[in-house]
Each structure stands twice: as C-alpha cells, then as structure tokens.
XYZ file of C-alpha atoms in Angstrom:
728
model
C -3.277 14.811 -25.657
C 0.136 13.472 -24.158
C 1.647 14.637 -20.941
C 4.155 17.827 -21.769
C 1.595 19.480 -24.211
C -0.115 21.629 -21.850
C -3.209 19.875 -19.995
C -1.941 20.817 -16.424
C -0.923 24.390 -16.691
C -3.961 24.806 -18.938
C -6.275 23.654 -15.989
C -3.862 25.586 -13.310
C -4.295 28.753 -15.274
C -7.971 28.304 -15.691
C -9.169 27.430 -12.412
C -6.897 29.655 -10.308
C -7.954 32.590 -12.507
C -11.561 31.517 -11.832
C -10.726 31.687 -7.922
C -9.259 34.941 -8.297
C -12.247 36.318 -10.034
C -14.695 34.548 -7.680
C -13.378 34.369 -4.197
C -16.369 32.446 -2.792
C -15.129 29.384 -4.961
C -13.353 26.889 -2.605
C -9.836 25.441 -3.030
C -8.430 23.816 -5.991
C -7.536 20.005 -4.685
C -5.354 18.719 -7.609
C -4.822 14.807 -7.318
C -2.148 13.119 -8.671
C -0.949 9.426 -8.859
C 2.706 9.710 -7.859
C 5.014 12.082 -5.931
C 7.158 13.143 -9.139
C 3.678 14.086 -10.715
C 2.936 16.196 -7.601
C 6.241 17.881 -7.839
C 5.791 18.927 -11.601
C 2.289 19.938 -10.717
C 3.586 22.446 -8.320
C 6.500 23.685 -10.409
C 4.132 24.336 -13.196
C 2.199 26.372 -10.709
C 5.161 28.223 -9.737
C 5.794 29.325 -13.135
C 2.218 30.501 -13.398
C 2.395 32.795 -10.238
C 5.829 34.124 -11.581
C 4.067 34.940 -14.889
C 1.097 36.698 -12.938
C 3.834 38.689 -10.863
C 5.280 40.053 -13.866
C 1.968 40.626 -15.576
C -0.053 42.428 -12.709
C 2.433 45.661 -13.050
C 0.118 48.251 -14.181
C -0.926 51.342 -12.255
C -3.186 50.082 -9.210
C -2.686 46.625 -9.697
C -2.004 44.296 -6.914
C -0.176 40.941 -7.425
C -2.732 38.404 -6.314
C -1.471 36.360 -3.367
C -1.911 32.527 -3.638
C -0.912 29.680 -0.946
C -0.392 26.368 -2.710
C 1.456 23.072 -1.223
C 1.887 19.444 -1.494
C 0.973 16.843 0.976
C 2.387 13.598 1.159
C 3.185 10.891 3.504
C 5.351 11.437 6.463
C 8.255 9.438 4.828
C 8.331 12.219 2.092
C 8.136 14.922 4.548
C 9.813 14.057 7.712
C 12.967 15.952 8.551
C 13.564 14.272 12.015
C 17.226 12.699 11.650
C 16.264 9.361 13.088
C 12.778 8.842 11.805
C 13.661 10.057 8.104
C 16.481 7.214 7.889
C 13.609 4.585 8.386
C 13.233 2.473 5.115
C 9.432 1.955 4.561
C 6.406 4.099 4.919
C 4.936 2.081 7.548
C 8.096 2.295 9.740
C 8.262 5.860 9.485
C 4.721 6.115 10.871
C 5.296 3.901 13.324
C 8.438 5.573 14.678
C 6.693 9.046 14.274
C 4.077 8.117 16.318
C 6.404 6.821 19.106
C 7.730 10.332 19.240
C 4.549 12.197 19.093
C 1.955 10.372 20.672
C -0.287 12.018 23.531
C 0.572 9.659 26.008
C 4.444 9.919 25.178
C 4.335 13.710 25.533
C 2.568 13.772 28.782
C 5.246 11.277 30.305
C 7.925 13.200 28.747
C 6.939 16.282 31.046
C 7.659 14.214 34.079
C 10.708 12.119 32.754
C 12.664 14.277 30.347
C 14.675 10.807 29.348
C 11.419 9.939 27.341
C 12.549 10.912 23.586
C 10.060 13.268 21.938
C 10.010 14.970 18.446
C 11.556 18.304 18.972
C 10.073 19.610 15.509
C 6.742 18.564 16.538
C 6.682 20.333 20.114
C 7.991 23.632 18.596
C 5.162 23.256 16.044
C 2.813 22.618 18.753
C 4.264 25.636 20.813
C 3.744 27.834 17.981
C 0.156 27.084 17.971
C -1.652 29.621 15.618
C 1.476 31.283 14.842
C 2.668 28.283 12.841
C 1.664 29.706 9.105
C 3.085 29.840 6.070
C 3.553 32.669 3.980
C 1.971 33.072 0.466
C 3.594 31.116 -2.382
C 4.064 27.768 -3.700
C 5.340 25.190 -1.566
C 6.778 21.777 -3.221
C 7.944 18.978 -0.856
C 11.346 19.937 -0.487
C 10.462 23.668 -0.067
C 8.172 22.346 3.106
C 11.312 20.280 4.184
C 13.658 23.393 3.955
C 11.303 25.560 5.617
C 10.619 23.162 8.415
C 14.541 22.716 9.148
C 14.841 26.285 8.912
C 11.747 27.009 11.726
C 12.301 24.023 13.663
C 8.635 22.948 12.567
C 7.149 19.513 11.451
C 6.630 19.886 7.974
C 4.228 17.035 7.585
C 1.978 18.151 10.647
C 2.412 21.959 9.347
C 0.921 20.667 5.905
C -1.900 18.941 7.462
C -2.563 22.025 9.449
C -2.296 24.507 6.427
C -4.926 22.585 4.434
C -7.268 25.020 5.849
C -5.764 28.061 4.653
C -4.407 27.041 1.228
C -5.902 27.942 -1.998
C -4.472 25.045 -4.031
C -3.731 21.507 -2.327
C -1.963 18.866 -4.544
C -1.747 15.488 -3.185
C -2.217 11.566 -4.081
C -5.429 9.825 -5.080
C -5.860 7.868 -2.034
C -6.245 11.227 0.121
C -9.489 11.812 -1.766
C -10.614 8.091 -2.581
C -9.524 5.846 0.061
C -11.899 6.165 2.823
C -9.051 5.381 5.289
C -7.136 8.306 4.119
C -9.703 10.670 2.966
C -11.753 10.392 6.428
C -8.690 11.845 8.164
C -7.512 14.523 5.537
C -9.999 15.571 3.152
C -13.279 15.426 5.400
C -12.827 19.181 6.157
C -12.829 20.392 2.706
C -15.826 22.726 1.534
C -18.289 21.717 -0.815
C -17.248 24.626 -3.110
C -13.858 22.888 -3.520
C -12.816 22.250 -7.206
C -11.373 18.527 -7.333
C -9.007 17.666 -10.421
C -7.946 13.787 -10.964
C -5.019 14.061 -13.402
C -3.848 11.229 -15.327
C -7.055 9.453 -14.655
C -7.051 6.933 -17.098
C -6.971 4.162 -14.565
C -9.160 5.814 -11.972
C -11.452 2.815 -11.666
C -8.689 0.660 -10.768
C -7.619 3.065 -8.090
C -11.004 3.167 -6.729
C -10.995 -0.809 -6.721
C -7.900 -1.062 -4.834
C -8.791 1.447 -2.156
C -11.693 -1.117 -1.082
C -10.104 -4.492 -1.584
C -8.422 -6.520 0.836
C -6.086 -9.670 0.487
C -5.379 -12.301 3.156
C -2.695 -14.679 3.077
C -1.807 -17.259 5.519
C 1.362 -15.525 6.506
C -0.954 -12.450 7.269
C -3.440 -14.254 9.158
C -0.336 -16.178 11.130
C 1.152 -12.811 11.937
C -2.761 -11.567 13.077
C -2.606 -14.491 15.453
C 0.550 -13.144 17.224
C -0.748 -9.713 17.155
C -3.686 -10.619 19.032
C -1.235 -12.659 21.604
C 0.578 -9.167 22.183
C -2.648 -7.605 22.461
C -3.800 -10.080 25.043
C -0.735 -9.625 27.026
C -0.907 -5.764 26.794
C -4.588 -6.050 28.250
C -3.221 -8.081 31.345
C -0.621 -5.409 31.962
C -3.096 -2.819 31.759
C -5.390 -4.455 34.092
C -2.589 -5.159 36.904
C -1.193 -1.417 36.133
C -3.943 1.091 35.150
C -7.480 -0.786 35.294
C -9.291 2.449 35.021
C -8.220 3.099 31.572
C -9.894 0.014 30.387
C -13.074 0.916 32.562
C -13.171 4.314 30.980
C -13.209 2.966 27.357
C -15.976 0.497 28.296
C -18.329 3.380 29.529
C -17.243 5.399 26.182
C -18.158 2.108 24.248
C -21.661 1.971 26.034
C -22.499 5.533 25.149
C -21.204 5.349 21.692
C -17.770 5.915 20.039
C -18.723 8.598 17.801
C -20.465 10.764 20.451
C -17.393 10.262 22.628
C -14.996 11.632 19.943
C -13.185 8.303 19.925
C -13.764 8.019 16.153
C -11.852 10.564 14.018
C -13.538 13.882 14.721
C -14.757 16.566 12.821
C -11.250 18.453 13.015
C -8.604 15.855 11.655
C -6.240 16.738 14.601
C -7.759 18.817 17.397
C -5.796 21.495 19.152
C -3.518 19.820 21.670
C -3.874 16.303 20.278
C -0.545 14.094 19.478
C 0.502 12.435 16.399
C -0.803 9.315 17.266
C -3.744 9.251 14.614
C -4.378 5.828 13.018
C -5.925 5.389 9.448
C -9.971 5.938 9.304
C -12.544 3.436 8.967
C -12.048 1.844 5.696
C -16.016 2.065 4.888
C -17.346 5.209 3.077
C -18.428 7.842 5.659
C -21.965 7.476 4.818
C -22.020 3.827 5.584
C -20.197 3.964 9.114
C -22.225 2.914 12.081
C -23.364 6.022 14.501
C -24.497 3.904 17.339
C -22.981 1.916 20.755
C -20.875 -0.515 19.983
C -22.391 -4.420 20.478
C -22.132 -5.767 23.907
C -20.169 -8.948 22.752
C -17.116 -6.695 22.113
C -17.251 -3.994 24.570
C -14.658 -5.251 26.915
C -11.298 -5.467 25.648
C -10.775 -9.280 26.589
C -13.992 -10.167 24.881
C -13.282 -8.281 21.681
C -9.691 -9.909 21.504
C -11.494 -13.520 21.861
C -13.759 -12.530 19.354
C -10.803 -11.782 16.876
C -8.928 -14.980 17.888
C -12.158 -16.888 16.862
C -12.733 -14.838 13.622
C -8.735 -15.565 12.463
C -9.142 -19.032 13.264
C -12.274 -19.282 11.053
C -10.486 -17.123 8.236
C -7.837 -19.736 8.625
C -10.103 -22.557 8.199
C -11.397 -21.237 5.246
C -8.142 -20.780 3.480
C -7.630 -24.388 3.882
C -9.666 -25.302 0.763
C -8.292 -27.459 -2.067
C -10.355 -25.581 -4.850
C -11.322 -22.030 -5.641
C -14.309 -20.916 -3.889
C -16.324 -17.428 -4.818
C -19.018 -16.301 -2.561
C -20.799 -12.708 -1.879
C -20.405 -11.229 1.526
C -24.231 -12.261 2.125
C -23.254 -15.584 2.073
C -20.102 -15.276 3.946
C -21.853 -13.601 6.773
C -24.625 -16.502 6.785
C -21.912 -19.305 7.204
C -20.015 -17.057 9.669
C -23.462 -16.601 11.806
C -24.068 -20.501 11.588
C -20.629 -21.473 12.658
C -19.443 -18.831 15.430
C -22.587 -16.802 15.972
C -21.135 -13.539 14.824
C -23.410 -11.259 13.022
C -22.476 -8.541 10.351
C -23.256 -5.663 12.941
C -20.283 -7.013 15.168
C -18.175 -7.053 12.019
C -18.868 -3.570 11.004
C -17.602 -2.330 14.269
C -14.192 -4.234 14.349
C -11.830 -1.538 12.511
C -13.169 1.233 14.875
C -13.108 -1.202 17.983
C -9.383 -2.403 17.321
C -8.285 1.482 16.801
C -10.234 2.427 20.248
C -8.417 -0.690 21.917
C -4.752 0.268 20.352
C -5.174 3.924 21.605
C -6.124 2.581 25.205
C -3.471 0.374 25.447
C -1.214 3.289 23.937
C 0.396 1.167 21.608
C 2.404 3.158 18.642
C 4.038 0.172 16.950
C 1.535 0.815 14.124
C 3.890 -1.401 11.739
C 3.924 -4.559 13.816
C 0.100 -4.396 14.084
C -0.565 -4.073 10.301
C -1.734 -7.901 9.863
C -4.244 -7.492 12.635
C -5.686 -4.229 10.710
C -5.802 -5.933 7.517
C -8.305 -8.602 9.281
C -10.018 -5.694 10.934
C -10.488 -3.971 7.299
C -11.798 -7.245 5.720
C -14.186 -7.771 8.768
C -15.467 -4.311 8.363
C -16.179 -4.120 4.653
C -17.678 -7.581 4.747
C -20.069 -6.572 7.524
C -20.755 -3.183 5.756
C -21.493 -4.064 1.990
C -23.668 -6.814 0.632
C -23.374 -5.682 -2.972
C -20.570 -4.875 -5.225
C -18.139 -7.252 -3.466
C -16.952 -10.833 -4.131
C -14.858 -12.959 -1.729
C -12.752 -15.367 -3.546
C -10.365 -18.041 -2.036
C -7.683 -19.614 -4.235
C -5.481 -22.478 -2.947
C -2.871 -21.500 -5.639
C -2.020 -19.235 -8.367
C -3.528 -20.942 -11.374
C -0.176 -20.004 -13.320
C 1.637 -22.123 -10.634
C -0.454 -25.013 -9.508
C 2.216 -26.864 -7.794
C 2.981 -24.211 -5.305
C 0.102 -24.013 -2.356
C -0.003 -20.485 -1.721
C -3.729 -19.837 -0.422
C -5.195 -16.372 -0.381
C -8.502 -14.951 0.416
C -9.520 -11.883 -1.930
C -12.156 -9.184 -0.929
C -12.439 -7.563 -4.222
C -14.436 -4.585 -4.949
C -16.223 -4.943 -8.140
C -17.823 -1.561 -8.503
C -15.522 1.343 -9.112
C -18.299 3.834 -8.167
C -18.238 3.031 -4.933
C -15.369 4.891 -3.941
C -15.897 7.834 -5.960
C -19.354 8.536 -5.161
C -18.751 10.489 -2.249
C -16.514 12.862 -4.155
C -19.396 13.453 -6.580
C -21.661 13.767 -3.916
C -19.697 16.259 -1.824
C -18.085 18.597 -4.302
C -19.700 20.737 -6.843
C -16.891 20.865 -9.421
C -15.096 17.256 -10.113
C -12.940 17.195 -13.198
C -11.369 13.848 -14.629
C -8.522 14.501 -17.216
C -6.285 12.348 -19.090
C -4.132 12.071 -22.227
C -5.558 8.268 -22.729
C -8.837 8.780 -21.460
C -10.396 6.938 -24.278
C -12.940 5.906 -25.203
C -14.235 8.728 -23.244
C -17.986 8.120 -22.939
C -17.381 4.472 -21.270
C -15.778 6.394 -18.148
C -19.399 7.726 -16.950
C -20.780 4.079 -17.422
C -17.909 2.519 -14.996
C -17.968 5.182 -12.287
C -21.779 5.323 -12.536
C -22.274 9.366 -12.934
C -23.734 11.625 -15.193
C -21.130 14.258 -16.631
C -21.888 17.870 -17.105
C -19.594 18.173 -19.525
C -17.891 15.825 -21.874
C -15.091 16.825 -24.139
C -12.359 15.388 -26.082
C -9.632 18.538 -26.837
C -7.420 18.291 -29.963
C -3.912 18.831 -29.613
C -2.213 21.357 -31.782
C 1.262 20.941 -33.018
C 3.849 22.893 -34.861
C 4.807 19.938 -37.088
C 3.608 16.417 -37.679
C 5.904 15.050 -34.936
C 3.870 11.851 -34.126
C 4.110 8.855 -36.679
C 1.769 5.983 -35.518
C 1.772 3.001 -37.738
C 0.029 -0.446 -37.424
C 2.002 -3.705 -38.198
C 0.046 -6.625 -39.489
C 2.594 -8.848 -40.994
C 6.129 -9.505 -41.330
C 8.506 -9.392 -44.412
C 7.529 -12.761 -45.453
C 3.685 -11.279 -45.485
C 2.815 -13.868 -42.476
C 0.512 -12.223 -40.154
C 1.914 -11.005 -36.496
C -0.090 -11.075 -33.493
C 0.304 -12.167 -29.792
C -2.917 -14.067 -29.812
C -2.696 -17.102 -27.724
C -2.702 -19.519 -30.686
C 0.105 -17.446 -32.541
C 2.188 -16.152 -30.095
C 4.562 -19.469 -29.923
C 4.734 -19.683 -33.564
C 8.427 -19.482 -34.835
C 7.474 -17.355 -37.687
C 5.538 -14.690 -35.535
C 8.502 -14.475 -33.083
C 11.236 -14.434 -35.729
C 9.178 -11.551 -37.802
C 8.918 -9.494 -34.621
C 12.671 -9.955 -34.147
C 13.702 -8.986 -37.735
C 11.533 -6.046 -37.381
C 12.899 -4.595 -34.347
C 16.517 -5.179 -35.602
C 15.809 -3.356 -39.008
C 14.131 -0.540 -36.989
C 17.024 -0.087 -35.017
C 19.331 0.209 -37.817
C 17.404 3.213 -39.119
C 15.953 4.756 -35.867
C 18.698 6.743 -34.087
C 19.272 6.968 -30.100
C 16.431 5.068 -27.881
C 14.121 2.704 -28.787
C 11.247 1.201 -26.221
C 9.598 -2.081 -26.747
C 6.370 -3.203 -24.583
C 5.379 -6.521 -24.289
C 2.245 -7.986 -22.998
C 3.345 -9.519 -19.887
C 6.755 -10.675 -18.011
C 6.529 -14.148 -19.168
C 5.755 -13.349 -22.646
C 8.875 -11.180 -22.940
C 11.361 -13.617 -21.161
C 9.981 -16.463 -23.607
C 10.428 -14.267 -26.868
C 13.621 -12.745 -25.745
C 15.057 -16.523 -24.854
C 13.916 -17.519 -28.349
C 15.367 -14.660 -30.036
C 18.607 -15.359 -28.432
C 18.465 -19.026 -29.974
C 17.535 -17.548 -33.382
C 20.571 -15.105 -33.341
C 18.235 -11.860 -33.399
C 19.403 -10.667 -30.009
C 22.811 -10.863 -31.271
C 21.862 -8.683 -34.346
C 20.225 -6.342 -32.385
C 22.913 -5.753 -30.113
C 25.339 -5.138 -33.035
C 23.162 -1.971 -33.522
C 21.977 -0.890 -30.028
C 22.448 -2.197 -26.518
C 19.514 -3.833 -24.892
C 18.473 -3.274 -21.505
C 15.515 -5.025 -19.684
C 12.859 -4.265 -17.309
C 12.304 -6.855 -14.505
C 10.283 -7.294 -11.523
C 12.908 -6.139 -8.981
C 12.918 -2.264 -8.545
C 16.610 -1.896 -7.920
C 17.399 -3.630 -11.025
C 14.687 -1.979 -13.326
C 16.256 1.458 -12.011
C 19.832 0.416 -12.590
C 18.870 -0.655 -16.158
C 16.923 2.534 -17.018
C 20.062 4.440 -15.875
C 22.405 2.527 -18.159
C 19.812 2.908 -21.107
C 19.896 6.593 -20.611
C 23.653 6.715 -20.638
C 23.751 4.510 -23.731
C 21.541 7.335 -25.299
C 23.441 10.197 -24.008
C 26.821 8.750 -25.474
C 25.210 7.983 -28.918
C 25.524 4.404 -28.785
C 21.772 4.042 -28.659
C 19.829 1.424 -26.813
C 16.495 -0.597 -27.011
C 14.510 -1.152 -23.526
C 12.512 -3.893 -23.010
C 9.640 -3.237 -20.722
C 5.931 -4.654 -19.880
C 2.680 -3.039 -20.294
C 1.107 -2.484 -16.944
C 4.366 -2.144 -15.406
C 6.160 0.545 -13.463
C 7.946 2.015 -16.438
C 5.031 2.021 -18.627
C 3.246 3.840 -16.078
C 5.563 6.263 -14.759
C 8.840 6.523 -16.825
C 9.164 9.105 -19.546
C 11.181 8.358 -22.436
C 11.199 12.193 -23.718
C 13.679 13.432 -26.285
C 16.467 11.087 -27.747
C 15.704 8.536 -25.016
C 12.458 7.368 -26.930
C 12.551 8.267 -31.007
C 10.241 5.014 -31.075
C 7.819 2.927 -29.026
C 6.962 -0.652 -30.249
C 3.934 -2.280 -28.670
C 4.290 -6.076 -29.353
C 0.511 -6.973 -28.940
C -2.637 -6.215 -27.536
C -2.083 -6.122 -23.374
C -5.326 -7.951 -22.418
C -5.230 -8.702 -18.851
C -5.260 -12.276 -17.848
C -8.749 -13.263 -18.551
C -8.859 -16.250 -16.496
C -8.529 -14.474 -13.369
C -11.401 -14.935 -10.993
C -11.287 -11.256 -9.863
C -11.470 -10.004 -13.357
C -14.426 -12.555 -14.269
C -16.523 -11.315 -11.144
C -16.166 -7.594 -11.830
C -16.999 -8.442 -15.693
C -20.065 -10.125 -14.733
C -20.786 -7.256 -12.150
C -20.574 -4.719 -14.690
C -22.475 -6.692 -17.384
C -25.441 -7.018 -15.007
C -25.381 -3.542 -13.379
C -24.170 -1.192 -16.130
C -24.920 -3.125 -19.234
C -21.406 -3.079 -20.144
C -20.208 -6.138 -22.535
C -17.574 -8.145 -21.379
C -15.702 -7.766 -24.871
C -16.146 -3.967 -24.824
C -14.397 -3.385 -21.383
C -11.632 -5.914 -22.223
C -10.840 -4.105 -25.490
C -11.198 -0.930 -23.766
C -8.946 -1.844 -21.039
C -6.295 -3.203 -23.284
C -6.333 -0.289 -25.739
C -5.986 2.327 -22.968
C -3.014 0.347 -21.728
C -1.609 0.305 -25.121
C -1.746 4.065 -25.543
C -0.392 4.699 -22.375
C 2.512 2.618 -23.532
C 3.072 4.575 -26.565
C 2.282 8.009 -25.137
C 5.669 7.586 -23.282
C 7.560 8.755 -26.558
C 6.027 12.335 -27.035
C 6.487 14.518 -23.628
C 6.377 17.998 -25.441
C 5.317 19.608 -28.578
C 8.890 19.940 -29.587
C 9.777 16.347 -29.030
C 8.888 13.610 -31.961
C 8.631 10.080 -32.098
C 7.185 6.896 -34.076
C 4.729 4.584 -32.301
C 4.156 1.175 -33.934
C 1.441 -1.082 -33.171
C 2.649 -4.371 -33.685
C -0.388 -6.655 -33.965
C -2.652 -7.540 -36.709
C -5.925 -7.131 -34.315
C -5.179 -2.974 -34.178
C -6.290 -3.072 -37.656
C -9.793 -3.629 -36.614
C -12.198 -0.852 -35.835
C -13.007 -2.174 -32.506
C -9.475 -1.505 -31.311
C -8.158 1.406 -33.697
C -11.432 3.223 -32.679
C -10.653 3.211 -28.818
C -7.413 4.761 -29.398
C -7.172 8.581 -28.201
C -7.980 11.128 -30.957
C -4.554 12.694 -30.755
C -3.246 9.179 -32.150
C -5.823 8.394 -34.657
C -5.884 12.046 -36.056
C -1.843 11.294 -37.144
C -2.579 7.772 -38.128
C -2.753 8.090 -41.955
C -4.433 5.439 -44.153
C -0.854 4.762 -45.654
C 0.424 3.817 -42.300
C -2.436 0.931 -41.850
C -1.745 -2.773 -42.475
C 2.055 -2.539 -43.068
C 4.317 -5.200 -43.293
C 7.778 -4.933 -41.697
C 9.676 -3.774 -44.997
C 7.073 -1.075 -45.305
C 7.183 -0.156 -41.880
C 11.096 0.321 -42.185
C 10.370 2.728 -45.243
C 7.980 4.659 -43.074
C 10.296 5.049 -40.496
C 13.245 6.033 -42.487
C 11.104 8.727 -44.146
C 9.711 10.033 -41.193
C 12.968 10.450 -39.192
C 14.592 12.126 -42.207
C 11.549 14.737 -42.298
C 12.112 15.118 -38.542
C 15.864 15.605 -39.043
C 15.212 18.883 -41.176
C 16.088 22.324 -39.362
C 13.191 23.011 -37.037
C 12.113 26.718 -36.120
C 11.271 26.419 -32.434
C 10.025 29.900 -32.395
C 7.262 29.141 -34.643
C 4.763 29.336 -32.245
C 1.978 31.011 -34.504
C 1.028 27.632 -35.995
C -0.133 26.430 -32.299
C -0.894 29.405 -30.493
C -3.574 32.010 -31.023
C -2.677 35.792 -30.501
C -4.782 38.016 -28.186
C -6.075 39.960 -31.409
C -6.815 36.467 -32.817
C -8.914 35.394 -29.845
C -10.679 38.573 -29.781
C -11.470 38.565 -33.425
C -13.104 35.095 -32.946
C -15.205 36.189 -29.922
C -16.647 39.227 -32.089
C -17.260 37.018 -34.955
C -19.500 34.621 -32.785
C -22.975 34.269 -33.659
C -25.397 35.108 -30.949
C -26.337 31.918 -28.925
C -23.543 29.689 -30.520
C -21.793 27.010 -28.012
C -18.096 26.565 -28.611
C -17.280 22.956 -28.239
C-alpha cells in the first residue's frame, strides 16, 4: 500500500503496545531512508503518544511513558554557530572534531586561547545527569533542547540511545559497517528492527560495501600521504614517545589495547574525535596483532605510497578489465609482495595513525580513507565482490575518465549481521513486489511473508495501461522503437489530450535523462510542446539539485493558482524517490516506458551473473522485477492518503504482458480493471474524463465505516473464529 495509508502508524501502534505489555522486549529501531521520512515517523509517534495520554484516563490507570528520539548526522543536529554554518556533512564533521578532540580539550586546559565547543563541554560536565525527559524528540526538538540546556544535541542523542524505547535513524546506521559499528553495536538482541520504504534495500546494502576510485581520488590520496609523512617527521622531532607508544600497542594488538572502537561507542571522558569504523563486517575483522611490515608509522606510509602507485598503474588500462579479489591479490603479491592480511589491517592502521598524529581534518583525508576502505574490503572478502576497471564511460567513449570500482555483488552480506543479531526484523514498503523475490536476494528465510490489502472508502485509484496511440500504432520505449517518430508523436499527443481533461498537476516520468532530453527536443520540433504549454505550464527535473528544487517550487505555485502544470521527471531520480505529489499536485502520473537499468553496465552484468550462480535468479526475472518496482514507486507518488485520488498511466505495450503486470503491487493490480487494459490514446482520454468526473462528486470524508472496523465488529470477528484458524 502507498505512503499515507497507515503503514507507519500501524507498525508504531502495534510494536510500542507490545513493548508496554512485554517490558522484556528491547527497543524499537525504526530505519528510514531520508531525514524527512524520519521526521514523519516521529510526528506520527507523537500523535500516537498523545492519543494514549487521552485514552489512559480511567481510575487507577497510568499514562505509559516512552522516550523516542531521532538520530542523524552532526550536520542535522549541530547548534554551534560556526560549525553549523559549514556547507557539507564532511566539513561539519571535521570542524566538530577540531573543537572536541581529546587532545584539543587537554591543550585548552593550559591554554584558554585554544577554542573548544562549549556545548560539548557542558554536556561532559553534566555527566550522568545529562538525560532527556520521557517524550518524543524530533531533530528540531533536540536542537531546541540543546540550545536551552547548553548541551550538544548530537552527542546527547548518541548518549540517550541506551535509554530510549524508540530510535529512528537512517538505514546506514544499521547496514553500513563503518557507521553501525560505532552507533548500533550496543543494541540488545531483543530489539525490534523495522526497515521502512525498503523496496530498494538491496541497493542500499550493495552501496554500503562498494568503493569507487578515480584518478583524482588517487592523486589526492598521494597528497594525503605526503602530509602524513610530514606529520610523522614533526612528531619524531617534538614528541617521539607518542609514535613509540603506538608501536608497542600495535605489537600487542590493536583490539586488546582499545585502539579500535571499543564496546562503548564513546567511553566516558573521551572526546568527539571518533572516526568511522572498519568497513568490513564485525565478524570479519581481524582480532590479532598488526603485521610487522606496517607497525611503524613510516613503514605504513611507505606501504600506502606503493599501494596507491600500483592502483594508479591499474587505472592506466585502455580496455575494461574485470577481476575478483583473489586475482587482484595474487597480482599484488607478485608485483609488490603485499599480501591480503596486510590489506585487511589497512583501515584500522590508518585510523590509529591519524589519532596518534592528532589529525582532525577528516574532510581533507577522505581520499586516503577511500583507498584504505578499498584495501580492507579486498583483503577481507574473496567472494561476492568484483573489481571492474573502466578507462571511460561507454556512453562517452571519447572522454577518458578511468574508474576502478570495487562492487559488492551480494546484498545479503550487509544485512546478514542484522538478521543474525536481532530476533525480530521487519521489512516493509508499499512497493515490495513481488514479495517472494526479496528473501532470495537477501538470502534469508522469512518467518512471516504477508502482502496486506488496502481498504478505501471509494475507488480513488485508476491505473490504466496504454499500448497504442490514437492511430493504433504500438507505443513503447524499447530500443528499436523509442526513436520512431510515430511513437514520439503518439506519446506527445496523448499527454496533450490528458492535460486538457485532467485538472491541476500531472507528473510524467521517463526512463532516463537522455531519453527525456531527446523526446522533449523532438516534441518541441513537432509543435507538441507548444500545444502542451497552452494547457499547462511545463517544468523539468535536471541533474542539478538547485534547479530541480526551483522547478518543483514553481510547479507547486502553478498548481496552487489554478494554472495547472506538468512536471517532467526521471525514474530512479531524486524526485521519483523522495518527493510527494499529493492532492492537486498530482492528479495523474504517466510512466513513459519500462525503466530498466542500463543493461550494458559491467557492474550490473557481474551482479546478474553472481545472482544466477548463487541464488538461481534468472537475469530476465531480476531485470523485470527491478524495472517494475521502480515504475510502481513512480506512479505511487500520486496517492498519499486515503482521501487523495489520482490516475496512473503505464504507457508502454510491455505492461500488457503478464511478466510485467503481475509484478506490480497488489494495491495497484486490484484496481486495474479489464476495461483499462490494452488502451489506445483516445480510449485512455475517455477513461480519464470519466474518472475525474466521478471523483468530482461530493465525498463524505466522515464515511470511515467503509474502511474501518468498530471495536464491536472486531470483537464479533474474534468470537466467530473457529478454533485453530489462522488469520492471514
């Protein structure tokens, strides 16, 4: 079911009620993809808590107390005036560390001119008294509370994770080992983990364990190494004992000496200099002494210099090369006599060195961290990864832009520790279809696999499949048809005719930016664009975030003033994933074509081959599944609540086939009437006219009896159940 129809509040009500009834149950950890989604979850939880406070008013009843908070990056929580002004997340992190690192705070004691963060200092002075009262705290609530108390909201939220009943944060805090090993490692086994809007969870898992290295990255990494070398020389002349102490720790083993992230993500008295954790999964991290050839700081820097030079040499290829980590390590051993064990320690050794040298400019050292990520993952995993080196982008072969991609092929690697650690994990989304393919991709055995129907007070959805233009010629974005002038003209005339009968906003999704640019240019030449703009204004999504934001704002203004507008967007783009076109902003969505991935991508082909060998998933099945879930995500933008209404047009003859149509979510297919299949453009316009006319009739918004059961009705169903019957 789509967003706005009650999934989130249902999960929150069920799980928090279960927590109240069973105190032994751990936290509810609710994972979202974006900050706006996090804020929505916390807002719904506020309403739920407010409802309970009104409900528990009987004699002897006590209002249940709950502590819920959102956790995000420093950039979204920082209240320090100068730090919060920084532009990027990396620069905010770096400036925060410059003010909160342990060695900076120690120097401040003897030299008051050295600046520290007063918010962090006051939080540290409060110690165990730094607590939040029960309640639901959004990110803005935490910032307001932090300013009022003079405490750092970011580190306060990190501290309060241990006491909270409900925690809401980003997927990365659970799935990305670099972040989860810092933030989520102390969560107890009894926690209930929810992944909301999880239709793309496999892609998130893969991105968490993938690294891309370009020529510019390696050049900057070389400069980082030079800076490290200079810092080591300065340390030798001013405080050589620090380097000697580090060497002794490395001899005895990093983990036992606490130089890796300890069990406590930030022990009492520690500063705010914590770096991201090891990129490998926790069970795959080496628990022994660091190899002798990289224990001394100068030896480790020399090793990094040789390794970066080798990577630069590998980038100098003139044709695409694909290899697995085993082959890469064999060649590295032959050329440089560097083994996989040395690479496995690369990230932790670099983090140890940066702390020893008291370096806080984390944003400047991002390139060498990427190289260390690459080295650690290559040295750790022999299967489930591919190293693909491309001298140029196939779509622009004249421009040399070499890139080495360490691509994770197995989405189950990142999510496996979550399934192993927590006893209850819920994966949910409105477009989780076909639902039976996700257990294969993520390699787990579900206890419950359920697709729930959506109840509506009226037929407010109107999906339709367009297969032909008004001239009865088939329409499709297949490679051999997409440039056909008849197809382009039919698509354009159909959109013009829809704009004449559908009020307010229409959203049109295309399969790619290049196809959108091509078809809009041809529509302009044919005069279609001029006819469309006579009915509604036209706005276009671009790759530039600022331009797209401005276009969206003007699109909404055009809809608000009654002029009406059409927004051209791209499947898999920012708008398709994160922007809602509710109410009059989206009375119809048109999906032009089937949004397949770029099938010539070497990474995609490597992943398809891996899934075929390991999980017996056919290439055609996965490609169709991935394309249809993206299409469903696009058309789902149109309906954001049960009182909303909108039309969904799948404009491609391939949607008529069962292998595509059957993969659509049930909440779409149940409203897809036989009379709305295999439509021509003129028939589609007739359907649109009839649907809009029916939606314009008076609507009783209080008629909830059609979609909600009363308490008496529920009790009646319970008493009527035969013994032993299972309700699905």
